[in-house]
Amino acid sequence: MSALWSVGAGLLLLLLWVRHRGLEAVLVHHRWVFVCFFLLPLSILFDIYYQLRAWAVWRLHSAPRQHAQRVRHIQEQVREWKKEGSKRYMCTGRPGWLTVSLRVGKYKKTHKNIMINLMDVLEVDSERQVVRVEPLVSMGQLTAHLNPMGWTIPVVPELDDLTVGGLIMGTGIESSSHIYGLFQHICVAYELVLADGSLVRCSPTENSDLFYAVPWSCGTLGFLVAAEIKMIPAKKYVKIHYKPVRGLQKICEKFTEESKKKENSFVEGLMYSLDEAVIMTGVLTDEAEQSKINRIGNYYKPWFFKHVEKYLKADRTGVEYIPSRHYYHRHTRSIFWELQDIIPFGNNPVFRYLFGWMVPPKISLLKLTQGEAIRKLYEQHHVVQDMLVPMKSLEKSIQTFHADLNVYPIWLCPFILPNNPGMVHPKGNESELYVDIGAYGEPKSKQFEARASMRQMEKFVRSVHGFQMLYADCYMTREEFWDMFDGSLYHKLREQMNCKDAFPEVYDKICKAARH
């Protein structure tokens, strides 16, 4: 009873303090209070609900049976839109706050919302080594489903809540991408409901133009209702080598060298300053030295990027065996390193042991509750960007990131970019090695100004024939956007499939200059 009185008294004091300071002031300057006391418990409830739902679907085998019925419902909504006169653009009815992208999708309020409740794994075909899934299946859900069956997918983007649909319509990457490419390159077929309500399947040999145009199109060619993704046999552990490197030239040389080695299952770099980094390489294995196993995904463990930094500070190499699923989602608990700005003491051992099991808060809930004041604050004083540049431009790109942003850590992730048709491909006629440079945090550059600095970054990325991930704020003009991306196939299909009255152009959907 005394414990309840203590909790009640604590909550009362908290509410009095919030009232005294003002709710907006607390949300802006002491956001951890709201996150720890409200969003973390809510996030747990969200996870429990979705896990129970996935378990029930698996036990009842209802997903394959109900999929066709759900797709027909989507087709009926599209045909109803046509009967109403096609007066507004269509978009998915999923609330904007549920997406992992930090961008606020205001178009949801003015467009015709088509409800798409497709969040199940449909089929695991071991013979073809393909898994068929609905678009709202998350990475956490998919690996939890496949790993006990002895399978995984070749590219598993880190954050649990990233969905298959978002990774196809946008893009996704992982430290295995130097072998397999981007997320779109491990997909073998898509099923879409088009602007006329028809259902089509596309693959490299069937409706191939549509297959290559769908990635990066952000839902502006049709509604994705299923995807087929390659599978590979899962192994128990990832054997990780940590290698501290100093000096920008040496960092770029070492990272490029390791990225070209196909014997490395995984390659990743974390830069902690302009001339300090840890380069990590990993191989999949079923054997492990028991004394070197590190279950980094356990809630009480240090955040991964902080764990990696220890090798840099100690100036020593190291080898560990990380359970495969822990490795795939190694950046989830700290949302890379974004959570340190929200909960500054989140990596403290006391907090981890007592409350680490509740971390991280759902990105969707953070968006839902951020309010206009926090949104504007983040927009002006915070950056979340991934730029994809040719590996040969890595050193010059990092210097540009340092001058314009000065944000650390910086994430380096290599990937092979095939010369396929579509919005994103190398400049030449052959596949080319690229690198994703991820900057997440508060810029320390004295000259940083959100719009001007990002336009300067975008100009540089265009000059080296690179690409900007479309989940983030984009400040380009329409002409600059289509200079960065190849719109030839995309625009041809929008014309052929009568998309112009059904869906906005991708630029109008995602770029700040076009949004109101």
Coordinates of N, CA and C in Angstrom, one line a residue, residues 247-253 255-256 269-277 279 389-391 393-408 410-412 435-438 457 460:
G247 N 42.6 8.8 -39.3 CA 43.0 9.4 -40.5 C 42.0 9.2 -41.6
L248 N 41.4 10.3 -42.1 CA 40.3 10.2 -43.1 C 40.7 9.3 -44.3
Q249 N 41.9 9.5 -44.9 CA 42.3 8.8 -46.0 C 42.4 7.3 -45.7
K250 N 42.9 7.0 -44.6 CA 43.1 5.5 -44.2 C 41.7 4.9 -43.9
I251 N 40.8 5.7 -43.3 CA 39.4 5.2 -43.1 C 38.7 4.9 -44.4
C252 N 38.8 5.8 -45.4 CA 38.2 5.5 -46.7 C 38.8 4.4 -47.4
E253 N 40.1 4.3 -47.3 CA 40.8 3.1 -48.0 C 40.4 1.8 -47.4
F255 N 37.7 1.1 -45.5 CA 36.3 0.8 -45.8 C 36.0 0.3 -47.2
T256 N 36.7 1.0 -48.2 CA 36.5 0.6 -49.6 C 37.1 -0.8 -49.8
G269 N 30.6 1.0 -41.1 CA 31.6 1.9 -40.5 C 30.8 2.9 -39.6
L270 N 31.4 3.2 -38.4 CA 30.9 4.3 -37.6 C 32.0 5.3 -37.4
M271 N 31.8 6.5 -37.9 CA 32.7 7.6 -37.7 C 32.4 8.4 -36.5
Y272 N 33.3 8.6 -35.6 CA 33.1 9.4 -34.4 C 33.6 10.8 -34.5
S273 N 34.4 11.1 -35.5 CA 34.9 12.4 -35.8 C 35.4 12.3 -37.2
L274 N 36.0 13.5 -37.7 CA 36.4 13.5 -39.1 C 37.6 12.5 -39.4
D275 N 38.3 12.2 -38.4 CA 39.5 11.3 -38.6 C 39.5 10.1 -37.7
E276 N 38.4 9.7 -37.1 CA 38.3 8.5 -36.2 C 37.1 7.7 -36.5
A277 N 37.3 6.4 -36.7 CA 36.2 5.5 -37.1 C 36.5 4.1 -36.6
I279 N 35.8 0.4 -38.2 CA 35.3 -0.4 -39.4 C 34.9 -1.8 -38.9
V389 N 26.1 7.8 -52.2 CA 27.1 8.4 -53.1 C 28.0 7.3 -53.6
P390 N 28.6 7.4 -54.8 CA 29.6 6.4 -55.3 C 30.7 6.3 -54.3
M391 N 31.2 5.0 -54.1 CA 32.3 4.8 -53.2 C 33.5 5.6 -53.6
S393 N 33.7 8.5 -54.4 CA 33.5 9.9 -53.9 C 33.4 10.0 -52.3
L394 N 33.8 8.9 -51.7 CA 33.6 8.8 -50.2 C 34.3 9.9 -49.4
E395 N 35.6 10.0 -49.7 CA 36.4 11.0 -48.9 C 35.9 12.4 -49.1
K396 N 35.6 12.8 -50.3 CA 35.1 14.1 -50.6 C 33.8 14.3 -50.0
S397 N 32.9 13.3 -50.0 CA 31.6 13.3 -49.4 C 31.7 13.6 -47.9
I398 N 32.5 12.8 -47.2 CA 32.6 13.0 -45.8 C 33.1 14.4 -45.4
Q399 N 34.1 14.9 -46.2 CA 34.6 16.3 -45.9 C 33.4 17.3 -46.1
T400 N 32.5 17.0 -47.1 CA 31.4 17.9 -47.3 C 30.4 17.8 -46.1
F401 N 30.1 16.6 -45.7 CA 29.3 16.4 -44.5 C 29.8 17.1 -43.3
H402 N 31.1 17.0 -43.1 CA 31.7 17.7 -42.0 C 31.6 19.2 -42.0
A403 N 31.9 19.7 -43.2 CA 31.8 21.2 -43.4 C 30.4 21.7 -43.2
D404 N 29.4 21.0 -43.8 CA 28.1 21.6 -43.9 C 27.2 21.2 -42.7
L405 N 27.5 20.0 -42.0 CA 26.7 19.6 -40.9 C 27.5 19.4 -39.6
N406 N 28.6 18.7 -39.7 CA 29.4 18.4 -38.5 C 28.6 17.7 -37.5
V407 N 28.0 16.5 -37.9 CA 27.2 15.6 -37.1 C 28.0 14.3 -36.9
Y408 N 28.1 13.9 -35.7 CA 28.7 12.6 -35.4 C 28.0 11.9 -34.3
I410 N 28.7 9.3 -37.7 CA 28.2 9.2 -39.1 C 28.2 7.7 -39.4
W411 N 27.1 7.2 -40.0 CA 27.0 5.8 -40.4 C 27.4 5.6 -41.8
L412 N 28.3 4.6 -42.0 CA 28.7 4.3 -43.4 C 28.3 2.8 -43.7
V435 N 28.0 4.0 -51.4 CA 28.0 4.0 -49.9 C 26.8 4.9 -49.4
D436 N 26.1 4.4 -48.4 CA 25.1 5.3 -47.7 C 25.8 6.0 -46.6
I437 N 25.8 7.3 -46.6 CA 26.3 8.1 -45.5 C 25.1 8.7 -44.7
G438 N 25.0 8.2 -43.5 CA 23.8 8.6 -42.7 C 24.2 9.6 -41.6
M457 N 24.0 20.5 -49.6 CA 24.3 19.1 -49.6 C 23.7 18.4 -50.8
F460 N 25.7 19.0 -53.9 CA 26.9 18.2 -53.9 C 26.6 16.7 -54.4

